[in-house]
Coordinates of C-alpha atoms in Angstrom, one line a residue:
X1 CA 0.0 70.4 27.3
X2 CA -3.9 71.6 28.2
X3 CA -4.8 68.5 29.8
X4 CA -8.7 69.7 29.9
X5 CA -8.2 69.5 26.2
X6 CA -8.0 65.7 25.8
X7 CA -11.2 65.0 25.8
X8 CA -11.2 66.5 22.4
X9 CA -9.4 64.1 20.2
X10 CA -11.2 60.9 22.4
X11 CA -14.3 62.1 21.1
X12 CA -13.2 62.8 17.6
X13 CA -11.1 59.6 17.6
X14 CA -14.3 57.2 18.0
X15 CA -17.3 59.9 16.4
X16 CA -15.6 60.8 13.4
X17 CA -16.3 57.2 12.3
X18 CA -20.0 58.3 10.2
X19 CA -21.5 54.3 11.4
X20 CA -20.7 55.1 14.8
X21 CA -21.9 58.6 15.0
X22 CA -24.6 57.8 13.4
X23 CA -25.5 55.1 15.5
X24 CA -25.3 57.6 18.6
X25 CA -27.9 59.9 17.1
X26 CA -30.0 57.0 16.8
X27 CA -29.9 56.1 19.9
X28 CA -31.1 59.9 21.3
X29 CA -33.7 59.3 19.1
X30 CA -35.3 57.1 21.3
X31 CA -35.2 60.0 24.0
X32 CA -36.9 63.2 21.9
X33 CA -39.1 62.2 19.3
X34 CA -39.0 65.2 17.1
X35 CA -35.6 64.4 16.8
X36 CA -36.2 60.9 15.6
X37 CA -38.5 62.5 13.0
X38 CA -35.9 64.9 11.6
X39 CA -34.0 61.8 11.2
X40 CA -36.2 59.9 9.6
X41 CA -36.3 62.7 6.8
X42 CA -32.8 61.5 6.1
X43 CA -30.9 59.4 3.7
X44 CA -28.9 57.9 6.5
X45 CA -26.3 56.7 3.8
X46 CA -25.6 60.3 2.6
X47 CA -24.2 61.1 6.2
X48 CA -20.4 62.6 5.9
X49 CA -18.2 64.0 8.5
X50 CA -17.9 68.1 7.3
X51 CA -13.8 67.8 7.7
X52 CA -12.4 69.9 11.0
X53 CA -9.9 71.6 8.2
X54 CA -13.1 73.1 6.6
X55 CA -15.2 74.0 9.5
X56 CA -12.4 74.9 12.0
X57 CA -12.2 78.5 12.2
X58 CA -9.7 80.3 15.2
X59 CA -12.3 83.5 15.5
X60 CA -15.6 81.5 16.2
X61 CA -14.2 78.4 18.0
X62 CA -15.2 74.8 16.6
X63 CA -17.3 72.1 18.4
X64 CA -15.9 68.9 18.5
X65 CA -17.5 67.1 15.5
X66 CA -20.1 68.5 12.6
X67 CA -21.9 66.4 10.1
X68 CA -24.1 66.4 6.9
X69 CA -27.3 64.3 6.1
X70 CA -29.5 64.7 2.9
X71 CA -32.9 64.5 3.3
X72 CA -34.8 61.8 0.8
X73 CA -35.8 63.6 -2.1
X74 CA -39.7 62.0 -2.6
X75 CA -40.4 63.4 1.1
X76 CA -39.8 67.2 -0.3
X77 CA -43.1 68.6 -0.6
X78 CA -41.6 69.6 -4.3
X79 CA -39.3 67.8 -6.5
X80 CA -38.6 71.9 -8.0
X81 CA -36.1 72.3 -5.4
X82 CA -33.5 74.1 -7.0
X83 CA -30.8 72.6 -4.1
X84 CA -30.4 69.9 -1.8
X85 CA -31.8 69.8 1.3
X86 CA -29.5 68.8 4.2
X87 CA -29.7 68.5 8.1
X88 CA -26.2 69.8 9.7
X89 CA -25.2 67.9 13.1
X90 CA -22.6 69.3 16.0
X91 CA -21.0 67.2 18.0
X92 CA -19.8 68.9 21.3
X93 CA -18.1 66.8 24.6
X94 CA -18.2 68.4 27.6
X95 CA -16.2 67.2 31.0
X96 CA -17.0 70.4 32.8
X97 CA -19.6 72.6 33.0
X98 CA -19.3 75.3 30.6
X99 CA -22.1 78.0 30.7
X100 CA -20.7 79.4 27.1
X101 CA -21.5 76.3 25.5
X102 CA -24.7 77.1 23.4
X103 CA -23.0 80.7 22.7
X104 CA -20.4 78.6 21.4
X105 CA -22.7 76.1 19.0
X106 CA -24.4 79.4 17.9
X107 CA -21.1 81.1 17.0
X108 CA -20.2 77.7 14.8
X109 CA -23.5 77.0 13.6
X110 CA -23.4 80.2 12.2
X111 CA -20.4 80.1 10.6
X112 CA -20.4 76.2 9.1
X113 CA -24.0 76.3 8.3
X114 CA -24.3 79.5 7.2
X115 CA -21.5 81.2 5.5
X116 CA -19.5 78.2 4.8
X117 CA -22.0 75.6 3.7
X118 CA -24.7 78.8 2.0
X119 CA -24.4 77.6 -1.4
X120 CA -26.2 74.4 -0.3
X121 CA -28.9 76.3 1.0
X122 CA -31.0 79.3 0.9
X123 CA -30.1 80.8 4.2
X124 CA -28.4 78.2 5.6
X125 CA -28.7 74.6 7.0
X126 CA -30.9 73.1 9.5
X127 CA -29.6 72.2 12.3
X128 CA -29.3 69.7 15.3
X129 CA -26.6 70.8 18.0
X130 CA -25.8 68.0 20.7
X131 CA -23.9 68.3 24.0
X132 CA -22.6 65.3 25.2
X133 CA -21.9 65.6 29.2
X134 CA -20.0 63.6 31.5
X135 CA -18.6 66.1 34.4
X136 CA -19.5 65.0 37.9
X137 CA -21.8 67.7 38.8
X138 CA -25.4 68.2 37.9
X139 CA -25.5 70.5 35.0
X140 CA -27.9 71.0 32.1
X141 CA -27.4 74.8 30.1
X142 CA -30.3 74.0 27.9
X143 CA -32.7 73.9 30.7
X144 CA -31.0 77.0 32.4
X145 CA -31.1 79.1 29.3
X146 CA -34.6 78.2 28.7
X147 CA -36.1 78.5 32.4
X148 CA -36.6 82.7 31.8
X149 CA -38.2 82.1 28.8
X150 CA -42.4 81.6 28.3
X151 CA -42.9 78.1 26.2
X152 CA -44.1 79.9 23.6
X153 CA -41.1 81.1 23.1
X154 CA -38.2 78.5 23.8
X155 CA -39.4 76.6 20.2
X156 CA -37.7 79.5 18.4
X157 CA -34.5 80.7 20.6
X158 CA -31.9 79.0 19.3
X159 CA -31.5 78.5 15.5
X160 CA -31.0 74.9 15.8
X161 CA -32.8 71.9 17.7
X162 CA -30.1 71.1 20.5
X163 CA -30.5 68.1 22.6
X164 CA -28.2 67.7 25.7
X165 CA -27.1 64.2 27.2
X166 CA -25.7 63.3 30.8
X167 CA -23.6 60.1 30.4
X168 CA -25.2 59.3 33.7
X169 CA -28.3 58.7 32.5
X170 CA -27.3 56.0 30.2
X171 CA -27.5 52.6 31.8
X172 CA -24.5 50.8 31.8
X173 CA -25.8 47.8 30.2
X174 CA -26.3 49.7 27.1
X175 CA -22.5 50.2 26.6
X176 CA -21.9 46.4 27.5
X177 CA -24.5 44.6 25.3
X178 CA -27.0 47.2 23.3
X179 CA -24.4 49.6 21.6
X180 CA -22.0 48.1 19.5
X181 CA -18.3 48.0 20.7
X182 CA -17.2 51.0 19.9
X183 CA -19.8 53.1 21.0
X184 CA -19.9 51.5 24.2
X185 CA -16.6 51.7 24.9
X186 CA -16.5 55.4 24.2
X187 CA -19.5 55.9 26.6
X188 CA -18.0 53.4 29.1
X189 CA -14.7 55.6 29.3
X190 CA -17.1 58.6 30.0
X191 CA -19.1 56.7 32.6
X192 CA -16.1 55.9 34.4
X193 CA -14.4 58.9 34.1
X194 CA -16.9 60.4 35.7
X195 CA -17.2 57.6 38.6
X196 CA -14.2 55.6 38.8
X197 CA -15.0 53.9 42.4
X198 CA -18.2 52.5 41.2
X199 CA -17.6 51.2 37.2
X200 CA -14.1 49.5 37.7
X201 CA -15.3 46.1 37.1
X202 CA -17.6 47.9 34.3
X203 CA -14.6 49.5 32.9
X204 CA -12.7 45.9 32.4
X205 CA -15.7 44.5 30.9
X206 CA -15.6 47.1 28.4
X207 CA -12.0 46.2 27.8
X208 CA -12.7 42.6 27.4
X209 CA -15.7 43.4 24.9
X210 CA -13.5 45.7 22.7
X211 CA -10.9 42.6 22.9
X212 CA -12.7 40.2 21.5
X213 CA -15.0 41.7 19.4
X214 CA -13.1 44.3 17.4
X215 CA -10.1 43.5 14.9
X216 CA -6.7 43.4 16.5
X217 CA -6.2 46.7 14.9
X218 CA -9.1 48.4 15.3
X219 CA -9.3 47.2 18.9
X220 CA -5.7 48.2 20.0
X221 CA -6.4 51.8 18.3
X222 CA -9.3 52.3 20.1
X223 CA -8.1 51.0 23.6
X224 CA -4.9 53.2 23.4
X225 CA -7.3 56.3 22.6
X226 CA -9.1 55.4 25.8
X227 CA -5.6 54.9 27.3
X228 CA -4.7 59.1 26.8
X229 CA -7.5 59.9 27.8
X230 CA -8.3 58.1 31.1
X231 CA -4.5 58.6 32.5
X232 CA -4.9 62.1 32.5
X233 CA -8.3 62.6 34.1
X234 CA -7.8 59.7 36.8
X235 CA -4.9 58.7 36.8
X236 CA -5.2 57.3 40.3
X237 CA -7.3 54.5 39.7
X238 CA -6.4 54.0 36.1
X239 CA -3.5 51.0 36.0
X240 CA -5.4 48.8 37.8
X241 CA -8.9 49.3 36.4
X242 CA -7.7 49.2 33.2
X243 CA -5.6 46.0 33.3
X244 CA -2.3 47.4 31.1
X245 CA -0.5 44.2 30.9
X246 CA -2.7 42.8 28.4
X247 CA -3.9 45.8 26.6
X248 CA 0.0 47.5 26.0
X249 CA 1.9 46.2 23.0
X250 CA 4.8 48.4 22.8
X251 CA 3.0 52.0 21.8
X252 CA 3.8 55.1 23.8
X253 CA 0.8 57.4 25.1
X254 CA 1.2 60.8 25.2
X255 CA 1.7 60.8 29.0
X256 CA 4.7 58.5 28.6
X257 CA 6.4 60.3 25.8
X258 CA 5.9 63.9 28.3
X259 CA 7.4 61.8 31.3
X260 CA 10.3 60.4 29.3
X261 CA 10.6 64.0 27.9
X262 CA 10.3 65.7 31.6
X263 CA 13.1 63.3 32.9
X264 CA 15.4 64.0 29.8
X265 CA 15.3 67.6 30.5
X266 CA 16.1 67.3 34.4
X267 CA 19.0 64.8 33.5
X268 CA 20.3 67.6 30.6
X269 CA 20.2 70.4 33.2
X270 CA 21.6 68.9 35.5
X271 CA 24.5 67.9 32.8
X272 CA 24.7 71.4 32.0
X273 CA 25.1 73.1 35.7
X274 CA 27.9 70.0 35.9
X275 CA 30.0 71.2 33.1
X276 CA 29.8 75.3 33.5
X277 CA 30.7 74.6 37.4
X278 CA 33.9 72.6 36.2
X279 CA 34.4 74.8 33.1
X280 CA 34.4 77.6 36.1
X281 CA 36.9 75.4 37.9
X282 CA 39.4 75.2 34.9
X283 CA 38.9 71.5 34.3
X284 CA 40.3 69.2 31.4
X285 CA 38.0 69.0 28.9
X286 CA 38.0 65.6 28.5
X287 CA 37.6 64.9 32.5
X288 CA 34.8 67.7 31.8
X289 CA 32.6 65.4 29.4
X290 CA 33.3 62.0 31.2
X291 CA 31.6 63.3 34.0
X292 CA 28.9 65.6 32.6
X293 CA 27.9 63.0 29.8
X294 CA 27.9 65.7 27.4
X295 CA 29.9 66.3 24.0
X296 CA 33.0 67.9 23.6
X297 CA 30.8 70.1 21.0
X298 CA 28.0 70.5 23.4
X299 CA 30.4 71.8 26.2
X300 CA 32.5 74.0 23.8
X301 CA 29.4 75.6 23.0
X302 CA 28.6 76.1 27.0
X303 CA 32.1 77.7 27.4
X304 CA 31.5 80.4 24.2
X305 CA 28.1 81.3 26.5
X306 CA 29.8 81.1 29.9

């Protein structure tokens, strides 16, 4: 498994949900006002997930999430419009930097908003992309791709509006009392996975919120999403910060079901060179399988291969 690819399904996992996504973009509205007054063009309740199987596409690459809102009808400047007007979103996580990025939103901008999504526009769908950041070194490519350009220019090179967010520069008592659970808790994971030392009693009062303020359901699907996703990227510090004893009913991550497979395969090999070296020997078949813990089928089929 990629492990740099697990980010991926955390961020779907918790976005994908339209309130919660929704509430996100709200809240970067309250850091760039022209996008808060894109969104307030918009009918928040027409906002729908565009589903991955639609917009995924192997020769462009996919961000992470993409969106449709449609705008309110009596703010068109004429009700002749012959189709709806919508705003597309893209969702993209980043833990790393990754200078391809906005090459990357172009590429699928293009092809979701344009060729996919045409016949709900003229020439396409206006756009908002957003990179969400939470790597541990400085990094911002929209202010590097812009910084060669004169301002009267960086208005009009990209063919969206695209808005970049360090986790860092979200205070932590957003996650804990202004977001609602699950937003917090997605951005809490990020915070800490980007600074474990300094948020572990953060991280376990992001735990407790999600706890007691979420269904028993809703709660232990979210937390074991968090659970993939932290073990892998620091797994160090994880157990103890994360407090497994009361958060583990009996699911299996992904990294247990990998260990349990990785130890399964060791003890099967080492089964195997067993039985060939005593199948090399001439031994009884039946002494052969008592001490290999294989089948008599499974070592007949060794000796047709020896």
């Amino acid at each position: 498994m990629n492990i740099s690819l697990l980010h991926d399904p955390f961020c779907r996992d918790v976005l994908s949900d339209v309130s919660t996504f929704l509430e996100f973009v709200e809240y970067l509205t309250t850091r760039d006002e022209e996008l808060k007054s894109v969104v307030d063009l918009l009918d928040k309740n027409s906002f729908v997930r565009i589903p991955g199987d639609y917009s995924d596409t192997k020769t462009t690459g996919y961000a992470d999430l993409a969106f449709l809102a449609k705008v309110r009808k009596h703010l068109l400047k004429s009700e002749q419009v012959p189709v709806q007007v919508c705003v597309g979103f893209l969702m993209e996580h980043k833990s790393w930097m990754d200078d391809g990025v906005v090459e990357q939103l172009c590429r699928y901008h293009y092809h979701l908003m344009v060729e996919k999504m045409k016949d709900n526009a003229y020439k396409g769908i206006p756009s908002v992309a957003i990179i969400l950041y939470n790597g541990k070194v400085s990094w911002n490519p929209i202010e590097e791709l812009l910084a060669g350009y004169p301002d009267v220019l960086r208005g009009i090179l990209l063919p969206f509006k695209c808005i970049f967010l360090d986790v860092a520069d979200i205070p932590d008592e957003n996650c804990l009392s202004e977001f609602k659970p699950r937003l917090g808790a997605f951005i809490g994971a990020l915070k800490y996975a980007r600074e474990p030392d300094s948020h572990s009693d953060f991280l376990k009062q992001i735990v407790e919120r999600v706890r007691t303020s979420l269904e028993e359901t809703e709660a232990l699907d979210l937390l074991t999403s968090m659970d993939v996703y932290l073990r892998y990227w620091i797994s160090k510090n994880f157990k103890e910060a994360f407090n497994m004893d009361f958060v583990r009913p009996p699911y299996k991550t992904i990294h247990d079901a990998e260990v349990e497979e990785a130890v399964e395969e060791a003890i099967d090999r080492q089964a195997v060179q067993t039985a060939l070296k005593m199948l090399f020997d001439n031994k009884p078949m039946d002494e052969i399988v008592r001490y290999s813990g294989l089948s008599e089928e499974r070592v007949r089929s060794l000796q047709q291969t020896k």
